[in-house]
Short mmCIF file of C-alpha atoms in Angstrom, two decimals:
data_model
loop_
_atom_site.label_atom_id
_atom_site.label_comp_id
_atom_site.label_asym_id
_atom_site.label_seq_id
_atom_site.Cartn_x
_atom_site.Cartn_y
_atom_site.Cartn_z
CA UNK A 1 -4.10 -29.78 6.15
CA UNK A 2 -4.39 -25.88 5.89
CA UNK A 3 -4.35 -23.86 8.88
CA UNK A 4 -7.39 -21.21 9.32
CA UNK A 5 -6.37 -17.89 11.20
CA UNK A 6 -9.68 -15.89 12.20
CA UNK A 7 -9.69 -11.90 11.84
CA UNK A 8 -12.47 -10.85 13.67
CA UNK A 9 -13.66 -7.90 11.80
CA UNK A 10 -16.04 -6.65 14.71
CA UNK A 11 -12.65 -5.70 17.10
CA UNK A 12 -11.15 -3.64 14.18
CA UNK A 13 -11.82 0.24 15.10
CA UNK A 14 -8.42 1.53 13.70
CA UNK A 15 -5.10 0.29 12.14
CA UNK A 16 -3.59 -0.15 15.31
CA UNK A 17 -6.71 -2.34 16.32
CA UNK A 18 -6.09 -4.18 13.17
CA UNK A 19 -2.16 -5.48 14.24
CA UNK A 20 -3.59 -6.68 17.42
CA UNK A 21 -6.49 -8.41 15.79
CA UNK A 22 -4.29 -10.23 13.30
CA UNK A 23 -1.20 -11.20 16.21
CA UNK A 24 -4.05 -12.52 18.20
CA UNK A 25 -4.99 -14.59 15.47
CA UNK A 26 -1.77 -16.09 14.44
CA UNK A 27 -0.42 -16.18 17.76
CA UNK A 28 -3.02 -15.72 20.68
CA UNK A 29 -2.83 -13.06 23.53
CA UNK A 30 -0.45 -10.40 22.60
CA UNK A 31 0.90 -12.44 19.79
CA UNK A 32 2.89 -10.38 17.46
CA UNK A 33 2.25 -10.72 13.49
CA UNK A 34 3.79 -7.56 12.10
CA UNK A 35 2.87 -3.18 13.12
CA UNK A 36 3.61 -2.22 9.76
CA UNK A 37 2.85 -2.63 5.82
CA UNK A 38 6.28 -3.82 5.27
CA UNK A 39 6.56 -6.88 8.36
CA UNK A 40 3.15 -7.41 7.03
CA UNK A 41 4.63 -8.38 3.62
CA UNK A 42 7.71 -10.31 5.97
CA UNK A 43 5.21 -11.56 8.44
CA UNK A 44 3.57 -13.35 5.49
CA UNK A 45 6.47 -15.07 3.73
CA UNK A 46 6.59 -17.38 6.74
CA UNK A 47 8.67 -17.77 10.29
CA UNK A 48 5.89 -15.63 12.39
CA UNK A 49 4.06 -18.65 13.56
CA UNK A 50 2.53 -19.34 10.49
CA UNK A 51 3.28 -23.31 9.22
CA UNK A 52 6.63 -22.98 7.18
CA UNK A 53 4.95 -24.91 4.27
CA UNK A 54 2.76 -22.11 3.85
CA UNK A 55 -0.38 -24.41 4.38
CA UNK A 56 -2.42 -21.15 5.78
CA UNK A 57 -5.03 -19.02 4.95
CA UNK A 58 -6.85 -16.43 6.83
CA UNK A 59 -10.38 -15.44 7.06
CA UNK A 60 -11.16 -11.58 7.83
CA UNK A 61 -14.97 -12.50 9.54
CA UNK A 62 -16.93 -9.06 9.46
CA UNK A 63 -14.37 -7.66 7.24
CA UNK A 64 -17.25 -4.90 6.16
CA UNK A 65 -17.17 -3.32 9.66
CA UNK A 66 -13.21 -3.29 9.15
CA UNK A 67 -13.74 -1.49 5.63
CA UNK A 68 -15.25 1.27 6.98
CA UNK A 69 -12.85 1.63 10.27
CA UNK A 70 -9.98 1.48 7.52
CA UNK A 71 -11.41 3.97 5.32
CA UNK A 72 -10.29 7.37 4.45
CA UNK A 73 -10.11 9.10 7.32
CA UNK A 74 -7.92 6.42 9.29
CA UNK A 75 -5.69 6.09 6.28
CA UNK A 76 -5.70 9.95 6.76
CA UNK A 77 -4.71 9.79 9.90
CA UNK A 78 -2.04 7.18 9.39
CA UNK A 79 -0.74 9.17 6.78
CA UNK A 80 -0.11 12.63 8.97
CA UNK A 81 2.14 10.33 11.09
CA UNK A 82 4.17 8.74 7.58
CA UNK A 83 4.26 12.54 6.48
CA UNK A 84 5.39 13.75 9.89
CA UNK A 85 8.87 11.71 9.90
CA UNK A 86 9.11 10.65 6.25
CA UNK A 87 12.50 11.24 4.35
CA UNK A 88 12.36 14.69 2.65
CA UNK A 89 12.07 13.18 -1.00
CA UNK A 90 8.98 11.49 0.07
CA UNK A 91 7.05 14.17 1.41
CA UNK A 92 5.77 15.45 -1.96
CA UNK A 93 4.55 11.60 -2.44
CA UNK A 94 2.97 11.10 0.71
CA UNK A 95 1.33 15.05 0.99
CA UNK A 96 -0.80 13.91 -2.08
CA UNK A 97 -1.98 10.75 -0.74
CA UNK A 98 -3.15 12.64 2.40
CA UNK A 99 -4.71 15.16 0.36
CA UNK A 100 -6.55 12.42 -1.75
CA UNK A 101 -7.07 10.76 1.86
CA UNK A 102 -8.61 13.75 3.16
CA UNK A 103 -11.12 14.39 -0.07
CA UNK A 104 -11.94 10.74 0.30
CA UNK A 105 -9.98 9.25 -3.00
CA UNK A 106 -7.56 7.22 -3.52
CA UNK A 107 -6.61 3.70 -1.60
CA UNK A 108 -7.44 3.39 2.02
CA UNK A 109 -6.32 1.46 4.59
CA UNK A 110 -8.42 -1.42 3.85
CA UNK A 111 -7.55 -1.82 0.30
CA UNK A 112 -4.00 -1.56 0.80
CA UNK A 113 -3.80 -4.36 3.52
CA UNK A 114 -5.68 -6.51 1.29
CA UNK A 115 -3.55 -6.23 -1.60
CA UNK A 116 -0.58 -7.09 0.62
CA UNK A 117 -2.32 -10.14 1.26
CA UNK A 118 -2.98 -10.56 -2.62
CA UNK A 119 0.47 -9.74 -3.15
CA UNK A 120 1.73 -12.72 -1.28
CA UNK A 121 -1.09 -15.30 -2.56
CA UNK A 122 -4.24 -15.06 -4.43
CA UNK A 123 -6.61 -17.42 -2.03
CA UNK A 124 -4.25 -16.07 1.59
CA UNK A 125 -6.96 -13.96 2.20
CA UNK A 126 -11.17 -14.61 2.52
CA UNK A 127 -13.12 -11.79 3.07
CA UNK A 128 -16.48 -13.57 5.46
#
């Protein structure tokens, strides 16, 4: 039996909104289910209150409303505060991907969630 974990779509206004909506799904109130790209990608592997057999998948319900909260100018934003403490060899890196942010190229947000999900399985992730 595969276990469904609900994003609701509608709560997402920013990134931050977007760890709270997916810890609440995985793990009610509070629940905790990664505040970062990379314990996304840990989060994901299993041991986070998912089922360890990996029997999971998660639906992101009004995922269109999240697009557009997760679009270029929150993955602007989120990238000022990468940029801001980054390691110095990085800063090149991430000052372009703010620029392209900022112009409104390049991967947002959105995408780049999404493709962590991808990353981990093809059919983790439905967009409703």
């Amino acid at each position: 039996m595969t276990t469904t974990y609900v994003i609701d779509g509608a709560r997402v206004h920013s990134l931050q909104d977007f760890w709270t909506a997916l810890g609440e799904a995985v793990n009610g109130p509070g629940g905790y289910f990664g505040r970062g790209l990379d314990s996304l990608t840990d989060c994901l592997r299993g041991g986070f209150g998912t089922p360890d057999d990996g029997s999971y998948v998660f639906e992101w319900r009004g995922h269109a409303a999240s697009r557009r909260a997760l679009g270029h100018p929150e993955t602007a934003r989120y990238l000022e505060g990468i940029l801001a403490r980054c390691h110095h060899t990085n800063r090149g890196r991430v000052a372009e991907e703010l620029a392209q942010a900022r112009a409104g190229r390049g991967p947002t947000l959105f995408d780049i969630l999404t493709g962590i999900f991808a990353d981990q399985a093809p059919d983790l992730l439905r967009l409703l």
